[in-house]
Every structure is written in C-alpha cells, then in structure tokens.
Amino acid sequence: MADTSNNGAMSTKNGTASTVGTSVLGATSAISSGIGSGLSTVSKLVVGPDELTHAQLQSIEKRRRAILLRSELPFYKMLFFWDGTCLKLLALDPLLWFTLIIYIVIRVRSRTGLPDYVEDLSSGNIGVIGAFLSFFLVFFVVNSNKRFDDQYGLSMAAKGRILDIASMARGTLPKERALRLIRYLNASHVVAYCGLSDTYTSRNLFQQIYEQTKFLTPLEYERVKECDMDAGGSCYRELVAWTQLEISDAVDEDLIDAQTAVMYRDKLLDFQGALSGLFNFADQPISFFYIHFISLLSALYLPLFAVSSAFEAGVGADVYWTSDLVNGLIVFLQSIFVIGLRVLGQKLSDPYGADVEDLSVMFYLNFTFTQSNRILSAEAPKRPTDEDPVEVEEKIVEDRVTIGAAWDGGEAKGGPAAGQEPILDEKGDVVDEVPTDSEKGYCAVQ
C-alpha cells in the first residue's frame, strides 16, 4: 500500500539521497558531481510546465552561493548589483508605478490650474496612517525574518545530526552497517526537502541523483516509490524508521550496547524532529489575513500619499520645478519603503522556493552527504610497533609551552620553563618573573 499522508494541510513532496558501493570516497565523488556540478549522463525526464529542471535548480543554487558572499562588500559596491536585490521586484510592482503616475498627473495639472480649495487640504491624517502602516510592516518583516532564521536553524540541525551519527557509527559499527545507516539518513534528508517544497520534486532532484549514484538498492527504491515521495513527509519518516530498525538489529546482534543504542536513538529523534519542524512551518505560514491587511493598507495609503505630496508641492503661482523634484523623490522613497518591506517579509517567510534569496538546499544535501561519508572513511594513522605511546605523549607535554599548575590560577610566577627561551623586557633584560594578567593589562579569560 502507498503511504500518502500529507502532514497536515500541506501538499508537498519527498525524495532520497545516499550511496551504495564498496568505496565510500568513490560514492562521495559521484554524489558531489551529481548535485553540485551537473549530470551530463542523466536521462532527460518529463517535467511539468511549471516545474524547474535539475539544471535550472543548479543555476539558481550557484547564484545563491555567489550572492551570499556580497554581504560583506562596501555599501557603494552593493548598490551596483541587480540580481538578488529588491530592484527587479520594485520595477515590476504596479503599485509603485501607479503611485508615481498619480503624483506626476497632479503636478502637470497644477500648472494649468487646480481648484482653490486644494491649498487648504491637510496632510496630517496621511502622516498618522503612514505611522501605523510602518508599524505593521516592520512587525511583519521581523516575524518573517524570525521564521527564516528558525527554519535555517532546523536545516542545520538536521545536517548536524547526520554528521554526529556518522562519527558515532565510524567508531562503533561494522563498516557495512555504518554505510547502510548513513545511506538511509542521507536518503531521508533528500526525501524531506522533496516533500517540503514544490520546487524540489522526485523528478528534478531525487530521480536525477538516483540515476547518477544508484544510492538505493532496487528493493529499497521500489519501497520509496510506494511511499509517494511527492505527497508530504511520510516517505522521510519511513526512512528514519529504517535507521531505527538498523539500531535495533545492531543491539540484538551485540554489535553495540544498550547505552550506545540510546545515544543513537536520541540523535535520530533529533534529526526527525528538525525535519518535522520544517513541515510544521510549511503547514502554518504567516496568516493570510495579516498579509492581506497590510497589502490593502499599502494599496490605499501610497496613492493618498502621492496626492497629498503633489498638493504640498504648490499650486498656482507657487509651482516650482525644485519643489516638484523634491516631493517626487519623497513619494518614490516612500513607495520603496512600503512596497519593499512588504515584499521582503513575503520573501523571508518561505525560504524553500526557487528565489535566489532562499536557502541553499542542494548545497546542504551535497555537503552533508560528502562530509558524512568522509567521516566513515576516516582512518587513524598507524603507530609504529616499536614506539611507546606513553613516552610519545610525555615528550609532547615536555616540548609544549608550560601552562602552569591547576592551583596557579593564571597568575603563576617564576622563570621560564626548562627548554624555553628566557623572557626579555622592552630593554632586552631577562625577566625573572612572569607578569600576572593584571600587570599585563588584560583579562585572563580571552
């Protein structure tokens, strides 16, 4: 039977990433090229009219990673960018142009004559409305930014738990068990994002990676397809259950003890909890009522503000080009402020789409798979058989700079340790005692 639970009110999708093979580093290289560098050998799949291809996803991902590096540029360099900024959205927003057109029409009309009562119109009420609208917009952006940060934290938590389990598996499980466990976890990782967003699907993400790496056995692949990875979170939960069964089997076969199994299960539940948190955010976006409210206020406020500013620029004999330009600039800036904050809040509220401002999902998947498999391939350097490990460690302690005894409290005095160069003052004389922290002029904790 197909498992098609939709995780609440959302209709989303799921997919898988992992590796099968005797060489961990070989599989790591394969998935890196499959996710990060393009799949030239992958068969072309039929996608929906609004569905992005794998190549398009890769292009967007590269732009995202490049945009992240711009944050530390000087402000004057930032002003010359177009991609990843608000400029494109503002240029295409009809409310901005409608507001400017209203202002321009009134200013042109003011040169041919306006009714006398126009000079007596007050703009005080417009200012009050603007103050309230600013409050609602700022609150909206703050709330959206918090959602963005929280979802990023959950993505990093899911990634971190896979790496934690890989470290544990490398030291406690046989190689084949560790490889299978990490395969399932990486598969669940990819499946979750396919189920979370319409941008990532079984066709443009999961199937592409599978064709390149064959990261599931045929039997596992068929079971994943039965779970309907495009219909929510049921598929990734199934894969997490597989990892729990692997831990239970390891305990039954005396490969790990009960306490180690508890540690594994805690990490697995933390991993599942992080992914479930992402689905919770997707199931309950920011209230449509609130977004509609600020959109309505914006649509009413900006035209009124344009009318008020146009009248304040002067009528009749008080018409001046300088006043027209200054007030026009104020209208333009106010429109950027209102529209820009609204658009910014909407962009931040859903970070798993196709916008360049969204989170780098494909990078997270690639990084997690690569690093987890590199952990499994880690090998400690072999020690010479004729070397005494105790002597080696004692020699390291002797060669390092002395840190003082535990009871010294950071204020140990005395000459240099054996083998150390003598300490000289500014005049070049040998210092008999090491200066304390207070004498150095800085805190001991740094």
Short mmCIF file of C-alpha atoms in Angstrom, two decimals:
data_model
loop_
_atom_site.label_atom_id
_atom_site.label_comp_id
_atom_site.label_asym_id
_atom_site.label_seq_id
_atom_site.Cartn_x
_atom_site.Cartn_y
_atom_site.Cartn_z
CA MET A 1 0.00 0.00 0.00
CA ALA A 2 1.17 3.51 -0.72
CA ASP A 3 1.63 5.75 2.26
CA THR A 4 0.27 9.15 1.23
CA SER A 5 -0.10 11.14 4.43
CA ASN A 6 0.06 14.85 3.72
CA ASN A 7 1.38 16.10 7.08
CA GLY A 8 -1.49 18.42 7.90
CA ALA A 9 -2.82 20.95 5.42
CA MET A 10 0.07 20.94 3.02
CA SER A 11 0.51 19.10 -0.26
CA THR A 12 4.24 18.54 -0.73
CA LYS A 13 6.84 16.10 -1.97
CA ASN A 14 9.68 13.77 -0.90
CA GLY A 15 12.89 12.12 -2.41
CA THR A 16 16.09 10.27 -1.42
CA ALA A 17 19.90 10.58 -1.49
CA SER A 18 22.56 8.10 -0.34
CA THR A 19 25.12 5.70 -1.77
CA VAL A 20 25.76 2.03 -2.33
CA GLY A 21 29.24 0.83 -3.09
CA THR A 22 32.34 -0.56 -1.55
CA SER A 23 34.30 2.65 -1.95
CA VAL A 24 32.98 5.47 0.24
CA LEU A 25 35.17 8.11 -1.31
CA GLY A 26 34.12 6.99 -4.78
CA ALA A 27 30.47 7.37 -3.86
CA THR A 28 31.18 10.74 -2.32
CA SER A 29 32.76 11.95 -5.54
CA ALA A 30 29.78 10.67 -7.52
CA ILE A 31 27.17 12.49 -5.46
CA SER A 32 29.23 15.67 -5.45
CA SER A 33 29.24 15.76 -9.22
CA GLY A 34 25.59 14.72 -9.34
CA ILE A 35 24.34 17.50 -7.07
CA GLY A 36 26.91 20.23 -7.42
CA SER A 37 28.41 20.04 -10.91
CA GLY A 38 25.66 18.78 -13.19
CA LEU A 39 24.55 15.47 -14.57
CA SER A 40 25.60 15.20 -18.17
CA THR A 41 24.88 11.48 -18.37
CA VAL A 42 21.46 11.52 -16.74
CA SER A 43 18.46 10.74 -18.91
CA LYS A 44 16.09 13.60 -19.63
CA LEU A 45 12.85 13.28 -17.69
CA VAL A 46 9.47 14.76 -18.43
CA VAL A 47 8.60 17.58 -16.05
CA GLY A 48 5.52 19.67 -15.57
CA PRO A 49 5.10 23.04 -17.30
CA ASP A 50 5.87 24.96 -14.10
CA GLU A 51 8.48 22.56 -12.71
CA LEU A 52 12.13 23.52 -12.79
CA THR A 53 14.66 21.18 -14.32
CA HIS A 54 17.68 19.92 -12.43
CA ALA A 55 19.94 22.20 -14.48
CA GLN A 56 17.80 25.21 -13.56
CA LEU A 57 17.99 24.29 -9.88
CA GLN A 58 21.77 24.11 -10.14
CA SER A 59 21.92 27.51 -11.81
CA ILE A 60 19.79 29.07 -9.07
CA GLU A 61 21.96 27.41 -6.43
CA LYS A 62 25.15 28.88 -7.88
CA ARG A 63 23.61 32.33 -7.89
CA ARG A 64 22.54 31.91 -4.26
CA ARG A 65 26.00 30.96 -3.11
CA ALA A 66 27.52 33.89 -5.01
CA ILE A 67 25.01 36.35 -3.53
CA LEU A 68 25.87 35.22 0.00
CA LEU A 69 29.42 36.49 -0.50
CA ARG A 70 28.20 40.00 -1.29
CA SER A 71 27.01 40.73 2.24
CA GLU A 72 30.45 41.92 3.36
CA LEU A 73 31.04 44.22 0.40
CA PRO A 74 31.17 48.01 0.94
CA PHE A 75 27.76 49.63 0.60
CA TYR A 76 28.65 51.53 -2.56
CA LYS A 77 29.50 48.27 -4.34
CA MET A 78 26.23 46.68 -3.24
CA LEU A 79 24.29 49.45 -4.96
CA PHE A 80 25.51 48.33 -8.38
CA PHE A 81 24.00 44.83 -8.20
CA TRP A 82 20.68 43.85 -9.75
CA ASP A 83 20.41 40.10 -9.12
CA GLY A 84 19.36 39.26 -5.59
CA THR A 85 18.14 42.78 -4.79
CA CYS A 86 14.76 44.44 -4.40
CA LEU A 87 15.18 46.47 -7.61
CA LYS A 88 13.68 43.93 -10.00
CA LEU A 89 10.59 43.35 -7.86
CA LEU A 90 10.11 47.08 -7.36
CA ALA A 91 10.43 47.74 -11.08
CA LEU A 92 7.69 45.20 -11.79
CA ASP A 93 5.35 46.25 -8.99
CA PRO A 94 2.28 48.03 -10.43
CA LEU A 95 1.56 49.89 -7.18
CA LEU A 96 4.88 51.74 -7.44
CA TRP A 97 4.15 52.99 -10.94
CA PHE A 98 0.52 53.77 -10.14
CA THR A 99 1.64 55.94 -7.21
CA LEU A 100 4.21 57.81 -9.30
CA ILE A 101 1.75 58.35 -12.14
CA ILE A 102 -0.78 59.90 -9.75
CA TYR A 103 1.87 62.32 -8.47
CA ILE A 104 3.04 63.26 -11.99
CA VAL A 105 -0.50 63.81 -13.29
CA ILE A 106 -1.38 66.16 -10.41
CA ARG A 107 1.86 68.11 -10.79
CA VAL A 108 1.24 68.56 -14.53
CA ARG A 109 -2.34 69.60 -13.80
CA SER A 110 -1.13 72.10 -11.19
CA ARG A 111 0.49 74.15 -13.98
CA THR A 112 -2.79 74.50 -15.82
CA GLY A 113 -4.86 75.31 -12.77
CA LEU A 114 -6.35 73.45 -9.80
CA PRO A 115 -9.37 74.31 -7.65
CA ASP A 116 -8.70 76.90 -4.93
CA TYR A 117 -9.75 74.58 -2.11
CA VAL A 118 -6.77 72.30 -2.87
CA GLU A 119 -4.48 74.68 -0.98
CA ASP A 120 -6.49 74.12 2.20
CA LEU A 121 -6.21 70.33 2.18
CA SER A 122 -4.32 68.97 5.17
CA SER A 123 -1.93 66.02 5.09
CA GLY A 124 -1.89 65.41 8.84
CA ASN A 125 -4.14 62.36 8.68
CA ILE A 126 -1.97 60.85 5.96
CA GLY A 127 1.01 61.07 8.28
CA VAL A 128 -0.87 59.21 11.03
CA ILE A 129 -1.86 56.45 8.62
CA GLY A 130 1.77 56.18 7.48
CA ALA A 131 2.96 55.77 11.06
CA PHE A 132 0.54 52.91 11.71
CA LEU A 133 1.38 51.24 8.41
CA SER A 134 5.10 51.45 9.20
CA PHE A 135 4.49 49.65 12.49
CA PHE A 136 2.57 46.82 10.82
CA LEU A 137 5.16 46.46 8.06
CA VAL A 138 8.13 46.35 10.43
CA PHE A 139 6.35 43.80 12.64
CA PHE A 140 5.66 41.69 9.54
CA VAL A 141 9.30 41.75 8.44
CA VAL A 142 10.60 40.95 11.94
CA ASN A 143 8.25 37.98 12.21
CA SER A 144 9.20 36.75 8.73
CA ASN A 145 12.91 37.13 9.48
CA LYS A 146 12.49 35.08 12.66
CA ARG A 147 10.75 32.34 10.66
CA PHE A 148 13.64 32.41 8.18
CA ASP A 149 16.27 32.11 10.92
CA ASP A 150 14.35 29.35 12.71
CA GLN A 151 13.99 27.29 9.54
CA TYR A 152 17.67 27.76 8.74
CA GLY A 153 18.47 26.54 12.23
CA LEU A 154 16.34 23.43 11.70
CA SER A 155 18.10 22.71 8.40
CA MET A 156 21.47 23.00 10.10
CA ALA A 157 20.28 20.80 12.97
CA ALA A 158 19.23 18.04 10.56
CA LYS A 159 22.59 18.26 8.83
CA GLY A 160 24.46 18.23 12.12
CA ARG A 161 22.65 15.14 13.42
CA ILE A 162 23.66 13.16 10.34
CA LEU A 163 27.28 14.12 10.87
CA ASP A 164 27.01 13.23 14.58
CA ILE A 165 25.64 9.78 13.78
CA ALA A 166 28.33 9.26 11.14
CA SER A 167 31.00 9.97 13.76
CA MET A 168 29.41 7.51 16.18
CA ALA A 169 28.93 4.86 13.50
CA ARG A 170 32.56 5.06 12.41
CA GLY A 171 33.75 4.04 15.85
CA THR A 172 31.01 1.65 16.99
CA LEU A 173 29.57 -0.21 14.00
CA PRO A 174 30.99 -2.54 11.36
CA LYS A 175 31.70 -0.82 8.07
CA GLU A 176 28.74 -2.27 6.17
CA ARG A 177 26.33 -1.34 8.99
CA ALA A 178 27.69 2.18 9.19
CA LEU A 179 27.44 2.64 5.41
CA ARG A 180 23.84 1.44 5.34
CA LEU A 181 22.84 3.62 8.28
CA ILE A 182 24.27 6.76 6.67
CA ARG A 183 22.72 5.83 3.32
CA TYR A 184 19.30 5.79 4.91
CA LEU A 185 19.88 9.08 6.72
CA ASN A 186 21.08 10.89 3.62
CA ALA A 187 18.17 9.41 1.70
CA SER A 188 15.75 10.70 4.31
CA HIS A 189 17.43 14.10 4.14
CA VAL A 190 16.81 14.48 0.40
CA VAL A 191 13.33 13.00 0.58
CA ALA A 192 12.30 15.50 3.24
CA TYR A 193 13.13 18.53 1.09
CA CYS A 194 11.35 17.00 -1.89
CA GLY A 195 8.26 16.67 0.27
CA LEU A 196 8.65 20.09 1.81
CA SER A 197 8.56 22.27 -1.30
CA ASP A 198 7.02 22.20 -4.75
CA THR A 199 10.36 23.47 -6.08
CA TYR A 200 12.11 20.17 -5.32
CA THR A 201 10.43 17.06 -6.69
CA SER A 202 11.06 13.38 -7.28
CA ARG A 203 11.82 14.20 -10.92
CA ASN A 204 14.16 17.19 -10.72
CA LEU A 205 16.05 16.14 -7.56
CA PHE A 206 15.57 12.58 -6.33
CA GLN A 207 15.44 10.83 -9.69
CA GLN A 208 18.41 12.79 -11.02
CA ILE A 209 20.60 11.83 -8.05
CA TYR A 210 19.43 8.23 -8.17
CA GLU A 211 20.27 7.87 -11.87
CA GLN A 212 23.79 9.09 -11.17
CA THR A 213 24.58 7.24 -7.94
CA LYS A 214 22.12 4.34 -7.57
CA PHE A 215 22.11 5.16 -3.88
CA LEU A 216 19.32 2.70 -3.06
CA THR A 217 19.06 -0.96 -3.80
CA PRO A 218 16.30 -1.91 -6.27
CA LEU A 219 14.15 -3.21 -3.42
CA GLU A 220 14.65 -0.05 -1.35
CA TYR A 221 13.96 2.13 -4.38
CA GLU A 222 10.65 0.40 -5.07
CA ARG A 223 9.56 0.82 -1.46
CA VAL A 224 10.41 4.53 -1.51
CA LYS A 225 8.33 4.99 -4.66
CA GLU A 226 5.40 3.27 -2.96
CA CYS A 227 5.55 5.83 -0.16
CA ASP A 228 4.80 8.62 -2.67
CA MET A 229 7.68 10.94 -2.01
CA ASP A 230 5.82 13.82 -3.69
CA ALA A 231 2.99 13.81 -1.15
CA GLY A 232 4.38 15.02 2.15
CA GLY A 233 6.55 13.73 4.96
CA SER A 234 5.57 10.07 5.13
CA CYS A 235 8.48 8.92 2.97
CA TYR A 236 11.26 10.52 5.02
CA ARG A 237 9.67 9.16 8.20
CA GLU A 238 9.73 5.70 6.70
CA LEU A 239 13.44 6.02 6.04
CA VAL A 240 14.07 7.23 9.58
CA ALA A 241 12.21 4.12 10.77
CA TRP A 242 14.63 2.01 8.73
CA THR A 243 17.53 3.55 10.66
CA GLN A 244 15.81 2.77 13.95
CA LEU A 245 15.43 -0.84 12.86
CA GLU A 246 19.12 -0.92 11.98
CA ILE A 247 19.97 0.17 15.53
CA SER A 248 17.68 -2.48 16.99
CA ASP A 249 19.32 -5.16 14.86
CA ALA A 250 22.76 -3.99 15.96
CA VAL A 251 21.73 -4.35 19.61
CA ASP A 252 20.27 -7.80 19.01
CA GLU A 253 23.50 -8.93 17.37
CA ASP A 254 25.60 -7.49 20.24
CA LEU A 255 27.33 -5.02 17.95
CA ILE A 256 26.53 -2.13 20.30
CA ASP A 257 25.36 -1.97 23.90
CA ALA A 258 22.05 -0.60 25.13
CA GLN A 259 23.54 2.74 26.22
CA THR A 260 25.09 3.36 22.81
CA ALA A 261 21.76 2.48 21.20
CA VAL A 262 20.07 5.11 23.36
CA MET A 263 22.56 7.71 22.12
CA TYR A 264 21.87 6.72 18.51
CA ARG A 265 18.12 6.91 19.01
CA ASP A 266 18.36 10.33 20.64
CA LYS A 267 20.27 11.63 17.63
CA LEU A 268 17.80 10.02 15.23
CA LEU A 269 14.83 11.55 17.00
CA ASP A 270 16.55 14.95 16.99
CA PHE A 271 17.07 14.55 13.24
CA GLN A 272 13.45 13.63 12.68
CA GLY A 273 12.30 16.44 14.96
CA ALA A 274 14.28 19.04 12.97
CA LEU A 275 12.70 17.89 9.70
CA SER A 276 9.26 17.76 11.30
CA GLY A 277 9.76 21.35 12.42
CA LEU A 278 10.24 22.39 8.80
CA PHE A 279 6.97 20.72 7.87
CA ASN A 280 5.25 22.49 10.75
CA PHE A 281 6.41 25.86 9.40
CA ALA A 282 5.20 24.94 5.91
CA ASP A 283 1.84 23.80 7.26
CA GLN A 284 1.22 27.12 9.03
CA PRO A 285 2.56 30.10 7.07
CA ILE A 286 2.06 33.69 8.15
CA SER A 287 -1.65 34.44 8.37
CA PHE A 288 -3.20 35.41 5.04
CA PHE A 289 -5.44 37.83 6.93
CA TYR A 290 -2.38 39.78 8.12
CA ILE A 291 -0.72 39.84 4.69
CA HIS A 292 -3.97 40.92 3.03
CA PHE A 293 -4.39 43.63 5.66
CA ILE A 294 -1.01 45.25 5.06
CA SER A 295 -1.41 44.85 1.29
CA LEU A 296 -4.75 46.64 1.44
CA LEU A 297 -3.33 49.42 3.61
CA SER A 298 -0.40 49.82 1.23
CA ALA A 299 -2.67 50.00 -1.82
CA LEU A 300 -4.78 52.72 -0.18
CA TYR A 301 -2.01 54.64 1.56
CA LEU A 302 0.50 55.18 -1.26
CA PRO A 303 -1.93 56.82 -3.75
CA LEU A 304 -3.22 59.08 -0.96
CA PHE A 305 0.34 59.94 0.00
CA ALA A 306 1.11 60.78 -3.64
CA VAL A 307 -1.94 63.08 -3.84
CA SER A 308 -1.02 64.80 -0.56
CA SER A 309 2.61 65.29 -1.61
CA ALA A 310 1.56 66.61 -5.01
CA PHE A 311 -0.68 69.25 -3.43
CA GLU A 312 2.02 70.22 -0.92
CA ALA A 313 4.47 70.87 -3.76
CA GLY A 314 2.48 74.01 -4.57
CA VAL A 315 -0.28 75.16 -6.88
CA GLY A 316 -0.99 78.25 -8.94
CA ALA A 317 1.76 80.84 -8.56
CA ASP A 318 3.71 78.62 -6.11
CA VAL A 319 4.68 75.99 -8.69
CA TYR A 320 8.44 75.34 -8.87
CA TRP A 321 10.43 72.58 -10.55
CA THR A 322 12.63 72.18 -7.49
CA SER A 323 9.64 71.54 -5.27
CA ASP A 324 8.25 69.06 -7.82
CA LEU A 325 11.50 67.07 -7.87
CA VAL A 326 11.98 67.01 -4.10
CA ASN A 327 8.42 65.95 -3.35
CA GLY A 328 8.55 63.44 -6.19
CA LEU A 329 11.67 61.91 -4.68
CA ILE A 330 9.92 61.67 -1.31
CA VAL A 331 6.99 59.86 -2.93
CA PHE A 332 9.38 57.49 -4.69
CA LEU A 333 11.30 56.71 -1.49
CA GLN A 334 8.11 56.20 0.50
CA SER A 335 6.89 53.77 -2.16
CA ILE A 336 10.17 51.84 -1.99
CA PHE A 337 9.88 51.69 1.79
CA VAL A 338 6.30 50.42 1.88
CA ILE A 339 6.47 48.05 -1.08
CA GLY A 340 10.00 46.88 -0.27
CA LEU A 341 9.16 45.90 3.31
CA ARG A 342 6.05 44.04 2.21
CA VAL A 343 7.93 42.10 -0.46
CA LEU A 344 10.85 41.43 1.90
CA GLY A 345 8.54 39.94 4.50
CA GLN A 346 6.90 37.67 1.93
CA LYS A 347 10.27 36.51 0.60
CA LEU A 348 11.64 35.65 4.03
CA SER A 349 8.56 33.77 5.18
CA ASP A 350 9.13 30.84 2.77
CA PRO A 351 12.86 30.09 2.31
CA TYR A 352 12.50 26.81 0.39
CA GLY A 353 11.42 28.04 -3.01
CA ALA A 354 13.13 28.96 -6.27
CA ASP A 355 14.12 32.52 -5.34
CA VAL A 356 17.80 33.36 -5.10
CA GLU A 357 17.12 34.69 -1.60
CA ASP A 358 16.02 31.25 -0.40
CA LEU A 359 18.14 28.73 1.49
CA SER A 360 20.71 26.62 -0.39
CA VAL A 361 19.03 23.23 -0.18
CA MET A 362 21.16 21.50 -2.81
CA PHE A 363 24.33 22.74 -1.14
CA TYR A 364 23.15 21.36 2.22
CA LEU A 365 22.41 17.95 0.68
CA ASN A 366 25.72 17.79 -1.12
CA PHE A 367 27.73 18.95 1.90
CA THR A 368 26.02 16.55 4.29
CA PHE A 369 26.44 13.54 2.03
CA THR A 370 30.06 14.32 1.27
CA GLN A 371 31.12 15.02 4.85
CA SER A 372 29.22 12.10 6.40
CA ASN A 373 30.85 9.65 4.01
CA ARG A 374 34.25 11.18 4.54
CA ILE A 375 33.77 10.63 8.26
CA LEU A 376 33.04 6.96 7.57
CA SER A 377 36.23 6.71 5.52
CA ALA A 378 38.40 8.26 8.26
CA GLU A 379 41.46 6.21 9.22
CA ALA A 380 43.69 6.90 12.20
CA PRO A 381 47.43 6.83 11.40
CA LYS A 382 49.05 3.55 12.44
CA ARG A 383 51.56 3.87 15.24
CA PRO A 384 54.98 2.26 14.93
CA THR A 385 55.09 -1.03 16.82
CA ASP A 386 58.40 -0.16 18.48
CA GLU A 387 57.11 3.14 19.84
CA ASP A 388 55.99 3.52 23.44
CA PRO A 389 52.74 5.61 23.41
CA VAL A 390 53.39 6.80 26.97
CA GLU A 391 56.79 8.21 26.02
CA VAL A 392 55.32 9.87 22.95
CA GLU A 393 52.66 11.69 24.95
CA GLU A 394 55.11 12.71 27.69
CA LYS A 395 57.50 14.06 25.08
CA ILE A 396 54.71 16.18 23.58
CA VAL A 397 53.96 17.63 27.03
CA GLU A 398 57.64 18.41 27.60
CA ASP A 399 58.01 20.20 24.27
CA ARG A 400 54.95 22.41 24.61
CA VAL A 401 54.91 25.80 26.35
CA THR A 402 54.14 25.37 30.04
CA ILE A 403 50.57 26.15 31.09
CA GLY A 404 51.26 26.20 34.82
CA ALA A 405 49.69 24.08 37.54
CA ALA A 406 45.98 23.93 38.30
CA TRP A 407 46.44 25.87 41.56
CA ASP A 408 48.30 28.73 39.85
CA GLY A 409 45.00 30.32 38.77
CA GLY A 410 46.55 32.04 35.80
CA GLU A 411 48.97 34.00 38.00
CA ALA A 412 51.90 31.60 38.25
CA LYS A 413 55.24 33.27 38.70
CA GLY A 414 58.75 32.06 38.12
CA GLY A 415 61.33 31.92 35.38
CA PRO A 416 60.88 30.24 32.01
CA ALA A 417 60.26 26.50 31.84
CA ALA A 418 63.07 24.14 31.02
CA GLY A 419 63.96 24.35 27.36
CA GLN A 420 62.19 27.69 26.90
CA GLU A 421 63.83 30.86 25.73
CA PRO A 422 64.25 33.43 28.54
CA ILE A 423 61.65 36.19 28.69
CA LEU A 424 63.01 39.65 27.88
CA ASP A 425 61.58 43.03 28.77
CA GLU A 426 61.46 46.08 26.48
CA LYS A 427 65.10 46.94 27.33
CA GLY A 428 66.31 43.45 26.49
CA ASP A 429 66.95 42.40 30.10
CA VAL A 430 65.96 38.92 31.31
CA VAL A 431 62.70 38.93 33.29
CA ASP A 432 62.94 36.83 36.46
CA GLU A 433 59.18 36.54 36.98
CA VAL A 434 56.33 36.10 34.53
CA PRO A 435 54.00 39.12 34.76
CA THR A 436 50.49 38.46 36.01
CA ASP A 437 47.38 39.16 33.97
CA SER A 438 46.69 42.35 35.89
CA GLU A 439 50.23 43.51 35.25
CA LYS A 440 49.80 42.76 31.54
CA GLY A 441 46.64 44.84 31.48
CA TYR A 442 44.18 42.29 30.12
CA CYS A 443 41.68 39.74 31.38
CA ALA A 444 42.80 36.15 31.97
CA VAL A 445 39.78 34.83 30.06
CA GLN A 446 40.23 35.66 26.36
#
